[in-house]
Backbone as numpy.savetxt, mean C-alpha at the origin, in Angstrom:
# Nx Ny Nz CAx CAy CAz Cx Cy Cz
-14.96 9.58 16.50 -13.59 10.07 16.40 -13.43 10.76 15.05
-12.74 11.87 15.01 -12.53 12.61 13.77 -11.04 12.65 13.43
-10.74 12.42 12.16 -9.36 12.46 11.70 -9.30 13.32 10.44
-8.80 14.51 10.57 -8.67 15.38 9.41 -9.99 15.64 8.70
-11.05 15.77 9.45 -12.34 16.03 8.84 -13.11 14.77 8.49
-12.47 13.59 8.61 -13.16 12.33 8.32 -13.57 11.69 9.62
-14.73 11.10 9.63 -15.20 10.40 10.82 -14.71 8.97 10.73
-14.05 8.52 11.79 -13.50 7.17 11.84 -14.19 6.42 12.97
-14.84 5.31 12.65 -15.47 4.55 13.74 -14.42 4.15 14.77
-14.80 4.13 16.04 -13.86 3.81 17.11 -13.23 2.44 16.92
-13.98 1.48 16.43 -13.46 0.14 16.22 -12.32 0.15 15.21
-12.48 0.84 14.11 -11.43 0.91 13.09 -10.21 1.63 13.64
-10.41 2.69 14.38 -9.30 3.47 14.92 -8.47 2.65 15.90
-9.07 1.65 16.55 -8.37 0.88 17.56 -7.59 -0.30 16.96
-7.89 -0.70 15.74 -7.25 -1.85 15.12 -5.96 -1.46 14.41
-5.10 -2.45 14.22 -3.90 -2.25 13.41 -4.34 -2.00 11.97
-3.58 -1.23 11.21 -3.94 -0.99 9.82 -3.91 -2.28 9.01
-4.78 -2.37 8.03 -4.79 -3.49 7.09 -3.58 -3.33 6.18
-2.71 -4.34 6.16 -1.52 -4.28 5.31 -1.93 -4.65 3.88
-1.59 -3.78 2.94 -1.97 -3.96 1.54 -0.73 -4.21 0.71
-0.80 -5.24 -0.14 0.25 -5.53 -1.10 -0.27 -5.19 -2.48
0.56 -4.59 -3.30 0.15 -4.15 -4.63 0.85 -4.98 -5.69
0.08 -5.57 -6.57 0.64 -6.32 -7.69 0.46 -5.49 -8.95
1.58 -5.07 -9.53 1.54 -4.25 -10.74 2.03 -2.85 -10.45
3.13 -2.47 -11.06 3.73 -1.16 -10.81 3.71 -0.29 -12.06
2.77 -0.58 -12.94 2.62 0.24 -14.15 1.88 1.53 -13.83
1.24 2.10 -14.85 0.57 3.39 -14.69 -0.56 3.32 -13.65
-1.42 2.32 -13.74 -2.52 2.21 -12.77 -2.00 1.81 -11.40
-1.02 0.89 -11.36 -0.43 0.50 -10.09 0.19 1.67 -9.37
0.86 2.54 -10.12 1.47 3.73 -9.52 0.41 4.65 -8.92
-0.72 4.76 -9.61 -1.83 5.57 -9.09 -2.36 4.95 -7.79
-2.61 3.65 -7.80 -3.10 2.97 -6.60 -2.10 3.11 -5.45
-0.82 2.96 -5.75 0.22 3.07 -4.72 0.22 4.47 -4.11
0.10 5.48 -4.94 0.09 6.86 -4.45 -1.08 7.08 -3.50
-2.26 6.60 -3.87 -3.45 6.77 -3.02 -3.29 6.00 -1.72
-2.82 4.74 -1.81 -2.66 3.93 -0.60 -1.59 4.51 0.33
-0.52 5.02 -0.22 0.56 5.55 0.60 0.24 6.93 1.18
-0.76 7.60 0.64 -1.09 8.96 1.10 -1.66 8.99 2.50
-2.21 7.87 2.96 -2.85 7.85 4.27 -4.30 8.29 4.24
-4.81 8.60 3.05 -6.19 9.04 2.94 -7.19 7.91 3.15
-6.76 6.69 2.99 -7.65 5.55 3.22 -7.38 5.07 4.65
-8.24 5.46 5.54 -8.07 5.17 6.96 -8.12 3.66 7.18
-7.14 3.17 7.93 -7.11 1.76 8.27 -6.35 0.89 7.29
-5.70 1.49 6.28 -4.92 0.73 5.30 -3.49 1.28 5.24
-2.55 0.36 4.99 -1.15 0.78 4.86 -0.52 -0.06 3.75
0.04 0.61 2.74 0.75 -0.09 1.67 2.07 -0.60 2.21
2.29 -1.92 2.10 3.50 -2.49 2.67 4.46 -3.04 1.64
3.95 -3.52 0.49 4.84 -4.15 -0.49 4.29 -4.00 -1.90
5.23 -4.03 -2.85 4.89 -3.90 -4.27 5.56 -5.05 -5.03
4.82 -5.66 -5.95 5.38 -6.67 -6.84 5.07 -6.28 -8.28
6.02 -6.50 -9.16 5.83 -6.38 -10.60 6.83 -7.31 -11.26
6.45 -7.98 -12.36 7.41 -8.84 -13.06 8.66 -8.08 -13.50
8.52 -6.78 -13.73 9.66 -5.93 -14.05 10.23 -5.43 -12.71
11.27 -6.12 -12.22 11.80 -5.83 -10.89 12.26 -4.38 -10.73
12.83 -3.80 -11.77 13.30 -2.41 -11.68 12.12 -1.46 -11.49
11.03 -1.73 -12.18 9.84 -0.89 -12.04 9.25 -1.03 -10.63
9.24 -2.25 -10.11 8.75 -2.48 -8.74 9.62 -1.74 -7.73
10.94 -1.81 -7.90 11.85 -1.11 -6.97 11.64 0.40 -7.01
11.49 0.94 -8.20 11.31 2.39 -8.34 10.02 2.85 -7.67
8.94 2.13 -7.89 7.67 2.52 -7.28 7.71 2.35 -5.77
8.25 1.24 -5.31 8.34 1.00 -3.87 9.16 2.09 -3.18
10.23 2.51 -3.81 11.07 3.57 -3.24 10.29 4.89 -3.15
9.47 5.19 -4.15 8.70 6.44 -4.15 7.65 6.47 -3.05
7.09 5.31 -2.72 5.98 5.30 -1.75 6.36 4.72 -0.39
7.62 4.35 -0.23 8.08 3.85 1.06 7.61 2.44 1.39
7.53 1.59 0.38 7.10 0.21 0.59 8.26 -0.74 0.29
8.08 -2.00 0.65 9.06 -3.03 0.34 8.78 -3.57 -1.06
9.76 -4.28 -1.60 9.59 -4.94 -2.89 9.46 -6.44 -2.63
8.49 -7.07 -3.27 8.36 -8.52 -3.22 8.89 -9.09 -4.53
9.66 -10.16 -4.42 10.29 -10.76 -5.59 9.37 -11.63 -6.43
8.21 -11.98 -5.87 7.24 -12.79 -6.60 5.84 -12.51 -6.06
4.85 -12.93 -6.82 3.47 -12.74 -6.37 3.22 -13.57 -5.11
3.76 -14.79 -5.07 3.60 -15.63 -3.89 4.21 -14.97 -2.64
5.38 -14.36 -2.81 6.01 -13.66 -1.68 5.14 -12.50 -1.22
4.54 -11.79 -2.17 3.65 -10.68 -1.84 2.50 -11.17 -0.97
1.91 -12.29 -1.35 0.78 -12.84 -0.58 1.22 -13.29 0.81
2.41 -13.85 0.92 2.91 -14.30 2.22 3.12 -13.14 3.19
3.54 -12.00 2.68 3.76 -10.83 3.54 2.45 -10.27 4.00
């Protein structure tokens, strides 16, 4: 199976995307969030962001279309 020039194994294409939670919304976290939210990593979907600075977590989550987790434990539960 081909997706935008990338070959995707049939097994991966048939499964639900792996839900990814991101801990850290600083400079590197923002980079990781951008890559995860772009859809370029086949089979992964960014679902939630956590950062001890709640305002920073909200801002990043809003930019990439993810939810905000209020704690690291909540992030893991999702």
